[in-house]
Short mmCIF file of C-alpha atoms and ligand atoms in Angstrom, two decimals:
data_model
loop_
_atom_site.label_atom_id
_atom_site.label_comp_id
_atom_site.label_asym_id
_atom_site.label_seq_id
_atom_site.Cartn_x
_atom_site.Cartn_y
_atom_site.Cartn_z
CA MET A 1 94.99 29.18 44.06
CA SER A 2 95.05 25.84 45.75
CA LEU A 3 93.13 25.40 48.99
CA ILE A 4 94.53 23.32 51.82
CA VAL A 5 91.25 23.51 53.76
CA ALA A 6 87.81 24.00 52.23
CA THR A 7 84.54 23.39 54.04
CA GLU A 8 81.01 23.38 52.69
CA LYS A 9 78.30 24.49 55.07
CA LEU A 10 80.11 22.93 58.00
CA THR A 11 77.69 22.87 60.96
CA LYS A 12 77.82 21.61 64.54
CA LYS A 13 74.73 21.53 66.71
CA TYR A 14 74.45 20.67 70.38
CA GLY A 15 70.77 19.89 70.86
CA ASP A 16 68.91 22.55 68.92
CA ARG A 17 71.69 25.06 69.21
CA ALA A 18 74.07 25.54 66.27
CA VAL A 19 77.46 26.56 67.67
CA VAL A 20 79.00 26.50 64.18
CA GLN A 21 76.70 27.20 61.27
CA ASP A 22 77.11 26.89 57.49
CA LEU A 23 80.82 27.60 57.56
CA ASP A 24 82.59 27.84 54.19
CA LEU A 25 86.25 28.02 55.18
CA ARG A 26 88.76 28.73 52.41
CA ILE A 27 92.36 28.40 53.49
CA PRO A 28 94.88 28.91 50.67
CA GLU A 29 98.04 26.82 50.74
CA GLY A 30 101.06 28.59 52.21
CA CYS A 31 99.22 31.30 54.12
CA VAL A 32 98.92 32.16 57.79
CA TYR A 33 95.16 32.05 58.28
CA GLY A 34 94.04 34.11 61.27
CA PHE A 35 90.85 32.62 62.67
CA LEU A 36 89.39 35.35 64.82
CA GLY A 37 86.31 35.60 66.95
CA PRO A 38 85.12 36.36 70.46
CA ASN A 39 85.14 33.64 73.13
CA GLY A 40 82.35 31.15 72.46
CA SER A 41 82.08 32.02 68.75
CA GLY A 42 82.96 28.46 67.67
CA LYS A 43 86.68 28.55 66.82
CA SER A 44 87.73 25.47 68.81
CA THR A 45 84.67 23.53 67.66
CA THR A 46 85.57 24.29 64.03
CA MET A 47 89.21 23.28 64.51
CA LYS A 48 88.16 20.03 66.20
CA MET A 49 85.91 19.23 63.24
CA LEU A 50 88.82 19.84 60.83
CA LEU A 51 90.87 17.37 62.86
CA SER A 52 87.99 14.91 63.03
CA LEU A 53 88.03 15.07 66.84
CA ILE A 54 84.30 15.78 66.75
CA ARG A 55 81.83 14.98 64.01
CA PRO A 56 80.00 17.70 62.10
CA THR A 57 76.21 17.63 62.38
CA SER A 58 76.08 18.48 58.68
CA GLY A 59 78.31 19.84 55.95
CA GLU A 60 81.73 18.69 54.80
CA ALA A 61 85.37 19.43 55.40
CA HIS A 62 88.02 18.91 52.73
CA VAL A 63 91.55 18.92 54.06
CA LEU A 64 94.61 18.57 51.82
CA GLY A 65 92.29 17.99 48.90
CA ARG A 66 90.42 15.05 50.42
CA PRO A 67 87.21 14.76 52.43
CA MET A 68 88.03 14.42 56.13
CA ASP A 69 86.09 11.43 57.37
CA ARG A 70 86.56 8.14 59.18
CA ALA A 71 88.15 6.48 56.16
CA THR A 72 90.71 9.20 55.43
CA ARG A 73 91.27 10.48 58.96
CA ARG A 74 94.40 8.46 59.84
CA GLU A 75 96.23 9.26 56.66
CA LEU A 76 95.32 12.96 56.68
CA LEU A 77 96.25 13.43 60.34
CA GLY A 78 99.73 12.17 59.49
CA GLN A 79 100.18 15.40 57.54
CA ILE A 80 98.60 17.77 60.06
CA GLY A 81 100.18 19.11 63.23
CA SER A 82 97.88 20.54 65.88
CA LEU A 83 97.80 22.21 69.24
CA ILE A 84 94.28 22.39 70.65
CA GLU A 85 93.53 23.95 74.02
CA SER A 86 96.17 23.38 76.72
CA PRO A 87 99.69 22.50 75.59
CA PRO A 88 100.52 18.77 75.60
CA GLY A 89 103.52 17.16 77.29
CA TYR A 90 104.16 15.29 80.53
CA ALA A 91 105.06 17.78 83.27
CA HIS A 92 107.35 15.41 85.19
CA LEU A 93 109.48 14.67 82.10
CA THR A 94 112.00 16.91 80.42
CA GLY A 95 111.38 18.56 77.08
CA ALA A 96 113.80 16.10 75.46
CA GLU A 97 111.99 13.10 77.01
CA ASN A 98 108.66 14.39 75.73
CA MET A 99 110.09 14.79 72.25
CA ARG A 100 111.47 11.24 72.44
CA ILE A 101 107.94 9.94 73.12
CA VAL A 102 106.68 11.74 70.03
CA GLN A 103 109.62 10.37 68.05
CA ARG A 104 108.83 6.75 69.07
CA LEU A 105 105.09 7.12 68.53
CA LEU A 106 105.54 8.47 65.03
CA ASP A 107 108.72 6.55 64.24
CA LEU A 108 110.67 9.65 63.26
CA ASP A 109 114.36 10.24 62.55
CA ASP A 110 116.53 12.25 64.95
CA GLN A 111 116.81 14.98 62.31
CA HIS A 112 113.05 15.55 62.40
CA ILE A 113 113.13 16.06 66.15
CA ASP A 114 116.19 18.33 66.01
CA PHE A 115 114.62 20.41 63.28
CA ALA A 116 111.36 20.87 65.23
CA VAL A 117 113.19 21.82 68.42
CA ARG A 118 115.46 24.28 66.61
CA THR A 119 112.50 25.82 64.80
CA VAL A 120 110.87 26.79 68.09
CA ARG A 121 114.29 27.81 69.50
CA MET A 122 114.11 25.46 72.46
CA GLN A 123 117.41 23.58 71.97
CA ASP A 124 118.95 25.04 75.15
CA GLN A 125 115.93 24.29 77.37
CA MET A 126 115.27 20.67 76.55
CA ASN A 127 116.88 19.18 79.66
CA LYS A 128 114.50 21.02 82.01
CA ARG A 129 111.34 19.38 83.25
CA VAL A 130 108.18 20.67 81.61
CA ARG A 131 106.76 21.64 85.01
CA GLU A 132 109.58 24.21 85.26
CA PHE A 133 108.76 25.68 81.85
CA SER A 134 107.10 29.07 81.46
CA LEU A 135 103.75 29.05 79.61
CA GLY A 136 105.53 30.38 76.52
CA MET A 137 108.05 27.52 76.66
CA LYS A 138 105.20 24.99 77.05
CA GLN A 139 103.47 26.44 73.99
CA ARG A 140 106.70 26.26 72.00
CA LEU A 141 107.29 22.65 73.08
CA GLY A 142 103.71 21.89 72.04
CA ILE A 143 104.37 23.44 68.65
CA ALA A 144 107.63 21.44 68.35
CA MET A 145 105.65 18.25 69.10
CA ALA A 146 103.16 19.23 66.39
CA LEU A 147 105.98 20.07 63.95
CA ALA A 148 107.98 16.89 64.42
CA ARG A 149 106.03 15.01 61.75
CA GLN A 150 106.80 17.83 59.30
CA PRO A 151 103.16 18.63 58.64
CA LYS A 152 101.87 20.48 55.59
CA LEU A 153 99.21 22.08 57.77
CA LEU A 154 99.53 23.30 61.33
CA ILE A 155 96.37 24.03 63.34
CA LEU A 156 97.02 26.09 66.47
CA ASP A 157 94.18 27.00 68.82
CA GLU A 158 94.94 30.24 70.69
CA PRO A 159 98.69 29.61 71.03
CA THR A 160 99.21 33.16 72.32
CA ASN A 161 96.59 32.85 75.07
CA GLY A 162 98.00 33.93 78.41
CA LEU A 163 101.43 34.90 77.07
CA ASP A 164 103.16 38.17 77.86
CA PRO A 165 103.98 40.55 74.98
CA ALA A 166 107.46 39.07 74.48
CA GLY A 167 105.99 35.55 74.36
CA ILE A 168 103.33 36.66 71.89
CA GLU A 169 105.98 38.22 69.65
CA GLU A 170 107.99 34.99 69.75
CA ILE A 171 104.97 32.98 68.56
CA ARG A 172 104.20 35.54 65.83
CA GLU A 173 107.75 35.42 64.57
CA LEU A 174 107.65 31.61 64.65
CA LEU A 175 104.44 31.53 62.60
CA ARG A 176 105.98 33.82 59.97
CA ARG A 177 109.06 31.59 59.78
CA LEU A 178 106.91 28.47 59.40
CA ALA A 179 104.91 30.05 56.59
CA ASP A 180 108.16 31.10 54.87
CA GLY A 181 109.22 27.47 55.13
CA GLY A 182 106.08 26.37 53.28
CA VAL A 183 103.84 25.23 56.16
CA THR A 184 100.25 26.48 56.04
CA VAL A 185 99.24 27.73 59.47
CA MET A 186 95.71 28.14 60.79
CA VAL A 187 95.85 30.04 64.05
CA SER A 188 92.95 31.20 66.22
CA SER A 189 92.65 34.04 68.69
CA HIS A 190 89.92 35.96 70.49
CA LEU A 191 92.28 38.94 70.70
CA LEU A 192 92.81 40.23 67.25
CA GLY A 193 95.88 42.30 68.09
CA GLU A 194 97.76 39.10 68.83
CA ILE A 195 97.82 37.74 65.30
CA ASP A 196 96.41 40.37 62.96
CA LYS A 197 99.73 41.47 61.49
CA THR A 198 101.01 37.92 61.15
CA ALA A 199 97.99 36.58 59.31
CA THR A 200 97.80 37.05 55.55
CA VAL A 201 94.22 35.81 55.33
CA LEU A 202 91.58 36.41 57.96
CA GLY A 203 88.40 34.57 58.84
CA ILE A 204 86.21 36.30 61.39
CA LEU A 205 83.63 34.31 63.29
CA SER A 206 80.72 35.65 65.30
CA GLN A 207 78.19 33.39 66.99
CA GLY A 208 79.18 30.43 64.86
CA ARG A 209 78.95 32.24 61.53
CA MET A 210 81.65 33.63 59.28
CA ILE A 211 81.14 37.37 59.05
CA PHE A 212 84.26 38.07 56.99
CA GLN A 213 86.82 36.01 55.09
CA GLY A 214 89.56 37.45 52.92
CA SER A 215 92.79 39.43 52.95
CA ARG A 216 93.50 42.29 55.35
CA ASP A 217 93.22 44.73 52.44
CA GLU A 218 89.80 43.40 51.51
CA LEU A 219 88.67 43.79 55.10
CA PHE A 220 89.76 47.42 55.23
CA SER A 221 88.24 48.30 51.89
CA ALA A 222 84.92 46.79 52.97
CA ALA A 223 84.48 49.54 55.55
CA THR A 224 84.57 53.31 54.98
CA PRO A 225 86.63 55.14 57.58
CA ASP A 226 85.06 58.16 59.30
CA LEU A 227 85.68 61.65 57.95
CA LEU A 228 87.33 64.08 60.40
CA ILE A 229 86.91 67.84 59.89
CA ASP A 230 88.52 70.78 61.68
CA CYS A 231 86.76 74.10 61.15
CA SER A 232 86.33 77.58 62.56
CA ASP A 233 83.06 76.98 64.41
CA PRO A 234 82.62 73.30 65.23
CA HIS A 235 79.45 73.73 67.32
CA ARG A 236 77.60 75.59 64.57
CA ALA A 237 79.00 73.13 62.01
CA GLN A 238 77.65 70.20 64.02
CA GLY A 239 74.21 71.82 64.03
CA ALA A 240 74.38 72.42 60.31
CA LEU A 241 75.54 68.88 59.45
CA ALA A 242 73.66 66.84 62.03
CA ARG A 243 70.50 67.00 59.97
CA ALA A 244 72.12 65.30 56.97
CA HIS A 245 74.87 63.15 58.54
CA GLY A 246 75.62 61.29 61.73
CA CYS A 247 77.88 64.01 63.09
CA GLN A 248 79.67 63.94 66.43
CA LEU A 249 81.98 66.42 68.06
CA GLU A 250 85.23 65.08 69.56
CA ASN A 251 87.21 67.82 71.26
CA SER A 252 86.86 70.37 68.48
CA THR A 253 86.95 67.89 65.60
CA LEU A 254 83.82 66.80 63.74
CA ARG A 255 83.46 63.06 63.09
CA LEU A 256 81.16 62.00 60.24
CA THR A 257 80.33 58.40 59.40
CA GLY A 258 79.26 56.91 56.09
CA ILE A 259 80.71 59.61 53.81
CA GLU A 260 81.59 57.20 51.02
CA ASP A 261 83.16 59.03 48.10
CA ASP A 262 84.84 62.29 47.01
CA ARG A 263 81.56 63.82 45.87
CA ALA A 264 80.02 63.31 49.29
CA VAL A 265 83.12 64.87 50.90
CA ALA A 266 82.81 67.90 48.57
CA GLY A 267 79.13 68.18 49.50
CA VAL A 268 79.94 68.34 53.21
CA VAL A 269 82.63 70.98 52.67
CA ALA A 270 80.26 73.02 50.46
CA ALA A 271 77.56 72.88 53.16
CA LEU A 272 80.00 74.29 55.74
CA VAL A 273 81.33 76.99 53.43
CA GLY A 274 77.69 77.86 52.61
CA GLU A 275 77.21 78.58 56.35
CA SER A 276 80.32 80.80 56.28
CA ILE A 277 82.26 78.29 58.38
CA GLY A 278 85.97 78.13 57.53
CA VAL A 279 87.18 74.57 56.81
CA HIS A 280 90.76 74.08 58.06
CA GLY A 281 91.28 70.41 57.51
CA VAL A 282 89.52 67.33 56.13
CA ARG A 283 90.95 63.84 56.59
CA ARG A 284 90.00 60.21 56.93
CA ASP A 285 90.30 58.58 60.34
CA GLU A 286 93.04 56.02 60.69
CA GLN A 287 91.33 52.67 60.34
CA THR A 288 92.60 49.99 62.65
CA LEU A 289 91.77 46.35 62.30
CA GLU A 290 90.41 46.65 65.83
CA SER A 291 87.81 49.22 64.80
CA VAL A 292 86.78 47.24 61.72
CA PHE A 293 86.54 44.08 63.80
CA MET A 294 84.46 45.82 66.47
CA GLY A 295 82.13 47.10 63.78
CA LEU A 296 81.75 43.62 62.30
CA THR A 297 81.18 41.85 65.60
CA ALA A 298 78.93 44.53 67.09
CA GLY A 299 76.06 42.77 68.78
CA GLY A 300 78.06 39.55 68.95
CA GLY A 301 79.73 40.71 72.11
CA LEU A 302 83.43 40.47 72.80
N1 ADP B 1 80.40 19.61 74.06
C1 ADP B 1 79.64 20.72 74.06
N2 ADP B 1 78.35 20.69 74.42
C2 ADP B 1 77.57 21.80 74.41
N3 ADP B 1 78.01 23.00 74.04
C3 ADP B 1 79.29 23.11 73.66
C4 ADP B 1 80.18 21.99 73.65
N4 ADP B 1 81.38 22.41 73.22
C5 ADP B 1 81.28 23.75 72.98
N5 ADP B 1 80.01 24.16 73.25
C6 ADP B 1 79.52 25.54 73.10
O1 ADP B 1 79.78 25.95 71.77
C7 ADP B 1 80.10 27.33 71.72
C8 ADP B 1 81.38 27.51 70.94
O2 ADP B 1 82.44 26.99 71.69
P1 ADP B 1 83.95 27.02 71.20
O3 ADP B 1 84.04 26.36 69.87
O4 ADP B 1 84.78 26.44 72.29
O5 ADP B 1 84.22 28.58 71.02
P2 ADP B 1 85.60 29.38 70.98
O6 ADP B 1 86.71 28.39 70.77
O7 ADP B 1 85.45 30.34 69.83
O8 ADP B 1 85.73 30.11 72.27
C9 ADP B 1 80.17 27.81 73.15
O9 ADP B 1 78.99 28.49 73.47
C10 ADP B 1 80.29 26.53 73.95
O10 ADP B 1 79.73 26.70 75.20
MG1 MG B 2 88.41 28.04 71.94
#
């Protein structure tokens, strides 16, 4: 597996305070990497270090196989598209005029510009002034500006921030299309629902530290979902089980946490049957990424 971004103990301190600490990012080529974390957890700071917009206090970042530093910065940035914080673009100019500025700056062919504009599906809006654009259109123009140089890596900082559900879905669909076209996308969000299904690899940040990095499947298998039991006498069952397990009653269903394997499940059922309580149903709770995420970031605050 080849990595398009790899960092070693990447750290940024402001004064004594580490806002990003000992980060080992691993972004495989061709993936959509969802970079998730609550506000203030260090996502933008990390992305700025990858783009060499701010200097790490310690640690290293390798991007496209090379160390990102003053000597390599110019060349590497030629292969990276980015959208950090508010979307770029001059408000008093049209979309087309803004793209023309990018074209001149980077000395690009018309085809590059056309391709970028078509990719974000903005070809019919380009004669409007940017100040008349919706936020979603501004984000898409910003992505087109980042795409014009045909980057291998696209770094997007909260591109879905402030968008309505339709706008969010448009960005998701765009990210999937880009990844299908061979661009590696690193995309951040503080709202996990906005990118969770689009991302193939997830990195979850809390207070400047990576608390999980891997595939969605790995994330789910790292946490055991609660066991839910329906039985004939839930109140008595709760009394009987509370001693051995964290057992809560929700409506008339018992919720047990930390019941890891089949043997433990059998033990719980046997305990209830031993108390002459009829067991009607035993199932695992549906595990959402939201619940796993909340569990991981507990104490970090959202
Ligand atoms: N230039 C700076 N000086 C001091 N603190 C900063 C600076 N930039 C960011 N921070 C702090 O670093 C933390 C992480 O910020 P940031 O990377 O923007 O988080 P996120 O993008 O995840 O919301 C925040 O607590 C923020 O206040
Ligand atoms: Mg941020």
